[in-house]
mmCIF file of C-alpha atoms in Angstrom:
data_model
loop_
_atom_site.group_PDB
_atom_site.id
_atom_site.type_symbol
_atom_site.label_atom_id
_atom_site.label_comp_id
_atom_site.label_asym_id
_atom_site.label_seq_id
_atom_site.Cartn_x
_atom_site.Cartn_y
_atom_site.Cartn_z
ATOM 1 C CA UNK A 11 14.034 -17.128 -4.620
ATOM 2 C CA UNK A 12 15.796 -14.491 -6.738
ATOM 3 C CA UNK A 13 12.932 -12.042 -6.513
ATOM 4 C CA UNK A 14 12.349 -9.621 -9.379
ATOM 5 C CA UNK A 15 15.442 -9.168 -11.536
ATOM 6 C CA UNK A 16 16.016 -6.409 -14.055
ATOM 7 C CA UNK A 17 18.696 -5.915 -16.667
ATOM 8 C CA UNK A 18 20.738 -3.993 -17.351
ATOM 9 C CA UNK A 19 21.266 -2.018 -14.153
ATOM 10 C CA UNK A 20 22.555 1.056 -15.939
ATOM 11 C CA UNK A 21 22.312 2.230 -19.522
ATOM 12 C CA UNK A 22 23.386 5.308 -21.449
ATOM 13 C CA UNK A 23 21.705 6.059 -24.772
ATOM 14 C CA UNK A 24 21.745 8.899 -27.241
ATOM 15 C CA UNK A 25 18.686 10.969 -28.029
ATOM 16 C CA UNK A 26 16.683 9.382 -30.859
ATOM 17 C CA UNK A 27 17.879 5.854 -30.175
ATOM 18 C CA UNK A 28 15.790 2.913 -29.057
ATOM 19 C CA UNK A 29 16.205 0.920 -25.832
ATOM 20 C CA UNK A 30 14.975 -2.409 -24.461
ATOM 21 C CA UNK A 31 14.818 -3.147 -20.761
ATOM 22 C CA UNK A 32 14.189 -6.595 -19.348
ATOM 23 C CA UNK A 33 12.464 -7.998 -16.292
ATOM 24 C CA UNK A 34 12.107 -11.468 -14.791
ATOM 25 C CA UNK A 35 9.277 -11.679 -12.255
ATOM 26 C CA UNK A 36 9.381 -13.327 -8.878
ATOM 27 C CA UNK A 37 8.825 -17.057 -9.047
ATOM 28 C CA UNK A 38 5.124 -17.875 -9.238
ATOM 29 C CA UNK A 39 4.088 -14.386 -10.352
ATOM 30 C CA UNK A 40 2.244 -13.949 -13.648
ATOM 31 C CA UNK A 41 1.682 -10.185 -13.774
ATOM 32 C CA UNK A 42 4.352 -7.611 -14.582
ATOM 33 C CA UNK A 43 4.016 -3.846 -14.278
ATOM 34 C CA UNK A 44 6.462 -1.158 -15.368
ATOM 35 C CA UNK A 45 6.999 2.201 -13.698
ATOM 36 C CA UNK A 46 9.094 5.257 -14.538
ATOM 37 C CA UNK A 47 10.673 7.142 -11.656
ATOM 38 C CA UNK A 48 12.173 10.504 -12.556
ATOM 39 C CA UNK A 49 14.758 11.943 -10.196
ATOM 40 C CA UNK A 50 13.165 13.213 -7.000
ATOM 41 C CA UNK A 51 9.686 11.966 -7.880
ATOM 42 C CA UNK A 52 7.452 9.025 -7.144
ATOM 43 C CA UNK A 53 7.101 6.180 -9.644
ATOM 44 C CA UNK A 54 4.619 6.660 -12.485
ATOM 45 C CA UNK A 55 2.729 3.669 -13.914
ATOM 46 C CA UNK A 56 3.552 2.887 -17.535
ATOM 47 C CA UNK A 57 1.668 -0.358 -18.226
ATOM 48 C CA UNK A 58 0.870 -3.829 -16.935
ATOM 49 C CA UNK A 59 1.043 -7.201 -18.662
ATOM 50 C CA UNK A 60 -0.897 -10.345 -17.820
ATOM 51 C CA UNK A 61 -1.135 -13.504 -19.931
ATOM 52 C CA UNK A 62 1.017 -11.810 -22.583
ATOM 53 C CA UNK A 63 -1.506 -9.003 -23.061
ATOM 54 C CA UNK A 64 -1.292 -5.346 -22.054
ATOM 55 C CA UNK A 65 -4.065 -5.052 -19.494
ATOM 56 C CA UNK A 66 -3.669 -1.503 -18.206
ATOM 57 C CA UNK A 67 -1.798 1.508 -19.493
ATOM 58 C CA UNK A 68 -0.815 4.770 -17.880
ATOM 59 C CA UNK A 69 -0.467 8.157 -19.508
ATOM 60 C CA UNK A 70 2.594 7.431 -21.631
ATOM 61 C CA UNK A 71 3.018 7.917 -25.384
ATOM 62 C CA UNK A 72 3.081 5.084 -27.891
ATOM 63 C CA UNK A 73 6.883 5.333 -27.968
ATOM 64 C CA UNK A 74 6.658 3.170 -24.867
ATOM 65 C CA UNK A 75 5.739 -0.403 -25.674
ATOM 66 C CA UNK A 76 6.139 -3.743 -24.028
ATOM 67 C CA UNK A 77 5.904 -7.454 -24.302
ATOM 68 C CA UNK A 78 5.371 -10.402 -22.009
ATOM 69 C CA UNK A 79 6.692 -13.830 -22.828
ATOM 70 C CA UNK A 80 5.145 -17.240 -22.018
ATOM 71 C CA UNK A 81 7.525 -17.587 -19.046
ATOM 72 C CA UNK A 82 6.046 -14.291 -17.697
ATOM 73 C CA UNK A 83 9.245 -12.294 -18.222
ATOM 74 C CA UNK A 84 8.769 -8.912 -19.822
ATOM 75 C CA UNK A 85 10.449 -6.252 -21.908
ATOM 76 C CA UNK A 86 9.946 -2.511 -22.006
ATOM 77 C CA UNK A 87 10.851 -0.800 -25.270
ATOM 78 C CA UNK A 88 11.237 2.922 -25.715
ATOM 79 C CA UNK A 89 11.663 4.367 -29.209
ATOM 80 C CA UNK A 90 12.940 7.784 -30.290
ATOM 81 C CA UNK A 91 14.452 8.515 -26.908
ATOM 82 C CA UNK A 92 14.141 12.002 -25.473
ATOM 83 C CA UNK A 93 16.266 13.614 -22.792
ATOM 84 C CA UNK A 94 13.172 13.534 -20.575
ATOM 85 C CA UNK A 95 13.101 9.747 -20.721
ATOM 86 C CA UNK A 96 16.102 9.687 -18.384
ATOM 87 C CA UNK A 97 14.832 7.955 -15.255
ATOM 88 C CA UNK A 98 14.885 4.839 -13.125
ATOM 89 C CA UNK A 99 12.642 2.209 -14.697
ATOM 90 C CA UNK A 100 11.137 -0.182 -12.194
ATOM 91 C CA UNK A 101 9.550 -3.517 -12.851
ATOM 92 C CA UNK A 102 7.068 -4.989 -10.374
ATOM 93 C CA UNK A 103 5.555 -8.435 -10.329
ATOM 94 C CA UNK A 104 2.482 -9.740 -8.573
ATOM 95 C CA UNK A 105 0.597 -12.961 -8.435
ATOM 96 C CA UNK A 106 -1.740 -13.683 -5.576
ATOM 97 C CA UNK A 107 -4.609 -11.243 -6.193
ATOM 98 C CA UNK A 108 -5.915 -11.413 -2.676
ATOM 99 C CA UNK A 109 -2.589 -10.257 -1.244
ATOM 100 C CA UNK A 110 -2.543 -7.138 -3.437
ATOM 101 C CA UNK A 111 1.207 -6.822 -3.135
ATOM 102 C CA UNK A 112 3.670 -5.918 -5.853
ATOM 103 C CA UNK A 113 7.336 -6.873 -5.559
ATOM 104 C CA UNK A 114 9.785 -4.477 -7.171
ATOM 105 C CA UNK A 115 13.110 -5.047 -8.837
ATOM 106 C CA UNK A 116 16.187 -2.883 -8.332
ATOM 107 C CA UNK A 117 15.449 -0.920 -11.457
ATOM 108 C CA UNK A 118 17.332 0.109 -14.590
ATOM 109 C CA UNK A 119 18.863 3.580 -14.562
ATOM 110 C CA UNK A 120 18.507 5.000 -18.092
ATOM 111 C CA UNK A 121 20.415 8.118 -19.013
ATOM 112 C CA UNK A 122 19.682 9.772 -22.360
ATOM 113 C CA UNK A 123 22.361 12.168 -23.593
ATOM 114 C CA UNK B 3 -8.845 8.510 -10.785
ATOM 115 C CA UNK B 4 -6.847 8.354 -7.596
ATOM 116 C CA UNK B 5 -4.215 10.735 -6.326
ATOM 117 C CA UNK B 6 -1.824 10.696 -3.382
ATOM 118 C CA UNK B 7 -0.325 13.646 -1.539
ATOM 119 C CA UNK B 8 2.616 13.278 0.788
ATOM 120 C CA UNK B 9 2.610 16.478 2.766
ATOM 121 C CA UNK B 10 6.288 16.558 3.710
ATOM 122 C CA UNK B 11 9.030 16.271 1.121
ATOM 123 C CA UNK B 12 11.751 15.973 3.755
ATOM 124 C CA UNK B 13 11.681 15.012 7.424
ATOM 125 C CA UNK B 14 14.855 15.348 9.501
ATOM 126 C CA UNK B 15 14.717 13.421 12.771
ATOM 127 C CA UNK B 16 17.165 12.495 15.507
ATOM 128 C CA UNK B 17 18.024 8.874 16.196
ATOM 129 C CA UNK B 18 15.672 7.192 18.695
ATOM 130 C CA UNK B 19 13.052 9.935 18.220
ATOM 131 C CA UNK B 20 9.587 9.143 16.827
ATOM 132 C CA UNK B 21 8.633 9.985 13.267
ATOM 133 C CA UNK B 22 5.339 10.408 11.420
ATOM 134 C CA UNK B 23 5.033 10.629 7.656
ATOM 135 C CA UNK B 24 1.781 12.021 6.375
ATOM 136 C CA UNK B 25 -0.177 10.677 3.423
ATOM 137 C CA UNK B 26 -3.544 11.803 2.107
ATOM 138 C CA UNK B 27 -5.329 10.305 -0.858
ATOM 139 C CA UNK B 28 -8.348 11.027 -2.990
ATOM 140 C CA UNK B 29 -10.441 8.451 -4.757
ATOM 141 C CA UNK B 30 -14.029 7.995 -5.844
ATOM 142 C CA UNK B 31 -13.890 4.308 -4.919
ATOM 143 C CA UNK B 32 -12.546 2.247 -2.054
ATOM 144 C CA UNK B 33 -8.815 1.798 -2.244
ATOM 145 C CA UNK B 34 -6.016 -0.355 -1.004
ATOM 146 C CA UNK B 35 -3.160 1.554 0.641
ATOM 147 C CA UNK B 36 0.537 0.861 0.794
ATOM 148 C CA UNK B 37 3.768 2.283 2.148
ATOM 149 C CA UNK B 38 7.025 1.474 0.376
ATOM 150 C CA UNK B 39 10.608 2.343 1.319
ATOM 151 C CA UNK B 40 13.392 3.024 -1.155
ATOM 152 C CA UNK B 41 17.008 2.969 -0.035
ATOM 153 C CA UNK B 42 19.597 4.784 -2.190
ATOM 154 C CA UNK B 43 20.067 3.208 -5.618
ATOM 155 C CA UNK B 44 17.582 0.457 -4.894
ATOM 156 C CA UNK B 45 14.049 -0.554 -5.811
ATOM 157 C CA UNK B 46 11.002 -0.330 -3.590
ATOM 158 C CA UNK B 47 10.357 -2.550 -0.599
ATOM 159 C CA UNK B 48 6.909 -2.940 0.911
ATOM 160 C CA UNK B 49 6.664 -1.761 4.527
ATOM 161 C CA UNK B 50 2.977 -2.428 5.088
ATOM 162 C CA UNK B 51 -0.409 -2.513 3.407
ATOM 163 C CA UNK B 52 -4.046 -1.937 4.221
ATOM 164 C CA UNK B 53 -6.547 -4.034 2.305
ATOM 165 C CA UNK B 54 -9.420 -4.287 4.789
ATOM 166 C CA UNK B 55 -10.156 -4.974 8.457
ATOM 167 C CA UNK B 56 -8.341 -3.290 11.328
ATOM 168 C CA UNK B 57 -7.430 0.275 10.560
ATOM 169 C CA UNK B 58 -4.129 -0.008 12.445
ATOM 170 C CA UNK B 59 -1.637 -1.881 10.326
ATOM 171 C CA UNK B 60 1.722 -3.113 11.524
ATOM 172 C CA UNK B 61 4.581 -3.617 9.124
ATOM 173 C CA UNK B 62 8.223 -4.520 9.013
ATOM 174 C CA UNK B 63 11.051 -2.784 10.858
ATOM 175 C CA UNK B 64 8.738 -1.453 13.593
ATOM 176 C CA UNK B 65 6.604 0.726 11.305
ATOM 177 C CA UNK B 66 2.846 1.040 11.611
ATOM 178 C CA UNK B 67 0.167 3.056 9.845
ATOM 179 C CA UNK B 68 -3.415 4.010 10.550
ATOM 180 C CA UNK B 69 -6.117 4.167 7.905
ATOM 181 C CA UNK B 70 -8.603 6.968 8.490
ATOM 182 C CA UNK B 71 -11.417 6.816 5.965
ATOM 183 C CA UNK B 72 -13.097 10.060 7.055
ATOM 184 C CA UNK B 73 -9.814 11.962 6.779
ATOM 185 C CA UNK B 74 -8.726 9.974 3.698
ATOM 186 C CA UNK B 75 -5.353 9.553 5.332
ATOM 187 C CA UNK B 76 -2.859 6.770 5.864
ATOM 188 C CA UNK B 77 -0.075 8.179 8.033
ATOM 189 C CA UNK B 78 3.048 6.135 8.748
ATOM 190 C CA UNK B 79 4.673 6.123 12.183
ATOM 191 C CA UNK B 80 7.655 4.663 13.972
ATOM 192 C CA UNK B 81 8.160 5.238 17.708
ATOM 193 C CA UNK B 82 11.969 5.185 17.606
ATOM 194 C CA UNK B 83 14.028 5.553 14.433
ATOM 195 C CA UNK B 84 17.489 4.248 13.662
ATOM 196 C CA UNK B 85 20.170 5.596 11.383
ATOM 197 C CA UNK B 86 19.325 2.750 9.008
ATOM 198 C CA UNK B 87 15.825 4.197 8.507
ATOM 199 C CA UNK B 88 17.333 6.965 6.401
ATOM 200 C CA UNK B 89 15.577 6.473 3.068
ATOM 201 C CA UNK B 90 12.759 7.721 0.880
ATOM 202 C CA UNK B 91 9.234 6.627 1.741
ATOM 203 C CA UNK B 92 6.364 6.393 -0.704
ATOM 204 C CA UNK B 93 2.665 6.130 -0.032
ATOM 205 C CA UNK B 94 0.631 4.433 -2.765
ATOM 206 C CA UNK B 95 -2.962 3.485 -3.527
ATOM 207 C CA UNK B 96 -4.667 1.067 -5.871
ATOM 208 C CA UNK B 97 -8.351 0.535 -6.487
ATOM 209 C CA UNK B 98 -8.126 -3.230 -6.599
ATOM 210 C CA UNK B 99 -5.741 -6.025 -5.781
ATOM 211 C CA UNK B 100 -3.287 -6.378 -8.642
ATOM 212 C CA UNK B 101 -4.258 -3.025 -10.075
ATOM 213 C CA UNK B 102 -1.808 -0.263 -10.902
ATOM 214 C CA UNK B 103 -0.282 1.683 -8.038
ATOM 215 C CA UNK B 104 -0.559 5.457 -7.831
ATOM 216 C CA UNK B 105 2.312 6.896 -5.800
ATOM 217 C CA UNK B 106 2.819 10.079 -3.880
ATOM 218 C CA UNK B 107 5.866 12.238 -4.444
ATOM 219 C CA UNK B 108 7.791 10.674 -1.578
ATOM 220 C CA UNK B 109 9.134 11.820 1.780
ATOM 221 C CA UNK B 110 12.855 11.768 2.372
ATOM 222 C CA UNK B 111 13.696 10.824 5.965
ATOM 223 C CA UNK B 112 17.123 11.781 7.254
ATOM 224 C CA UNK B 113 17.975 10.305 10.645
ATOM 225 C CA UNK B 114 20.659 12.255 12.478
ATOM 226 C CA UNK B 115 22.846 10.821 15.241
#
């Protein structure tokens, strides 16, 4: 089982550009959540996708958008990048509701210059 | 809304000594509680979780935590740490299985020889 995989691992973008990050959930999981972790802070919830629909959303601007595909993989898109968007972006997948456990990927380190 | 406070940002500890990481939460509803560990340049790994039942929860790598509803706390303990326990530890809550996680700011544990 490959677990949760994210790509790319590192990315450098220029302010104002757009970026797409990708996530493949753990086998058997149908729910994908995205988190932003700024340096020295805890992860902050961006949004969650289930059955290709955004089900929950955190306090992030509309510049942050996402998508879930029929195979449950997901993308996070960020438009009009700001320096403050520099962070580790974590994807988490979950499946068995009763277990209440989310499995995290290694993350994508985004640097905006 | 839920919030999580990790009272210590850094905890230095000698190898083979015990360690306790403090976590307090606030919520208007019952919550599920989690502790995650993050090693340098990696994602989050679940140490343990409290969903219901016994308030003493045992996790991986010799860690345990105790849920105290009256104190709204979920402190993490390990009786004897190893150098390999050097990492950042995050306490998190969610109001339902599969729901978004709200994280604390993290506690950095540095185990000294």
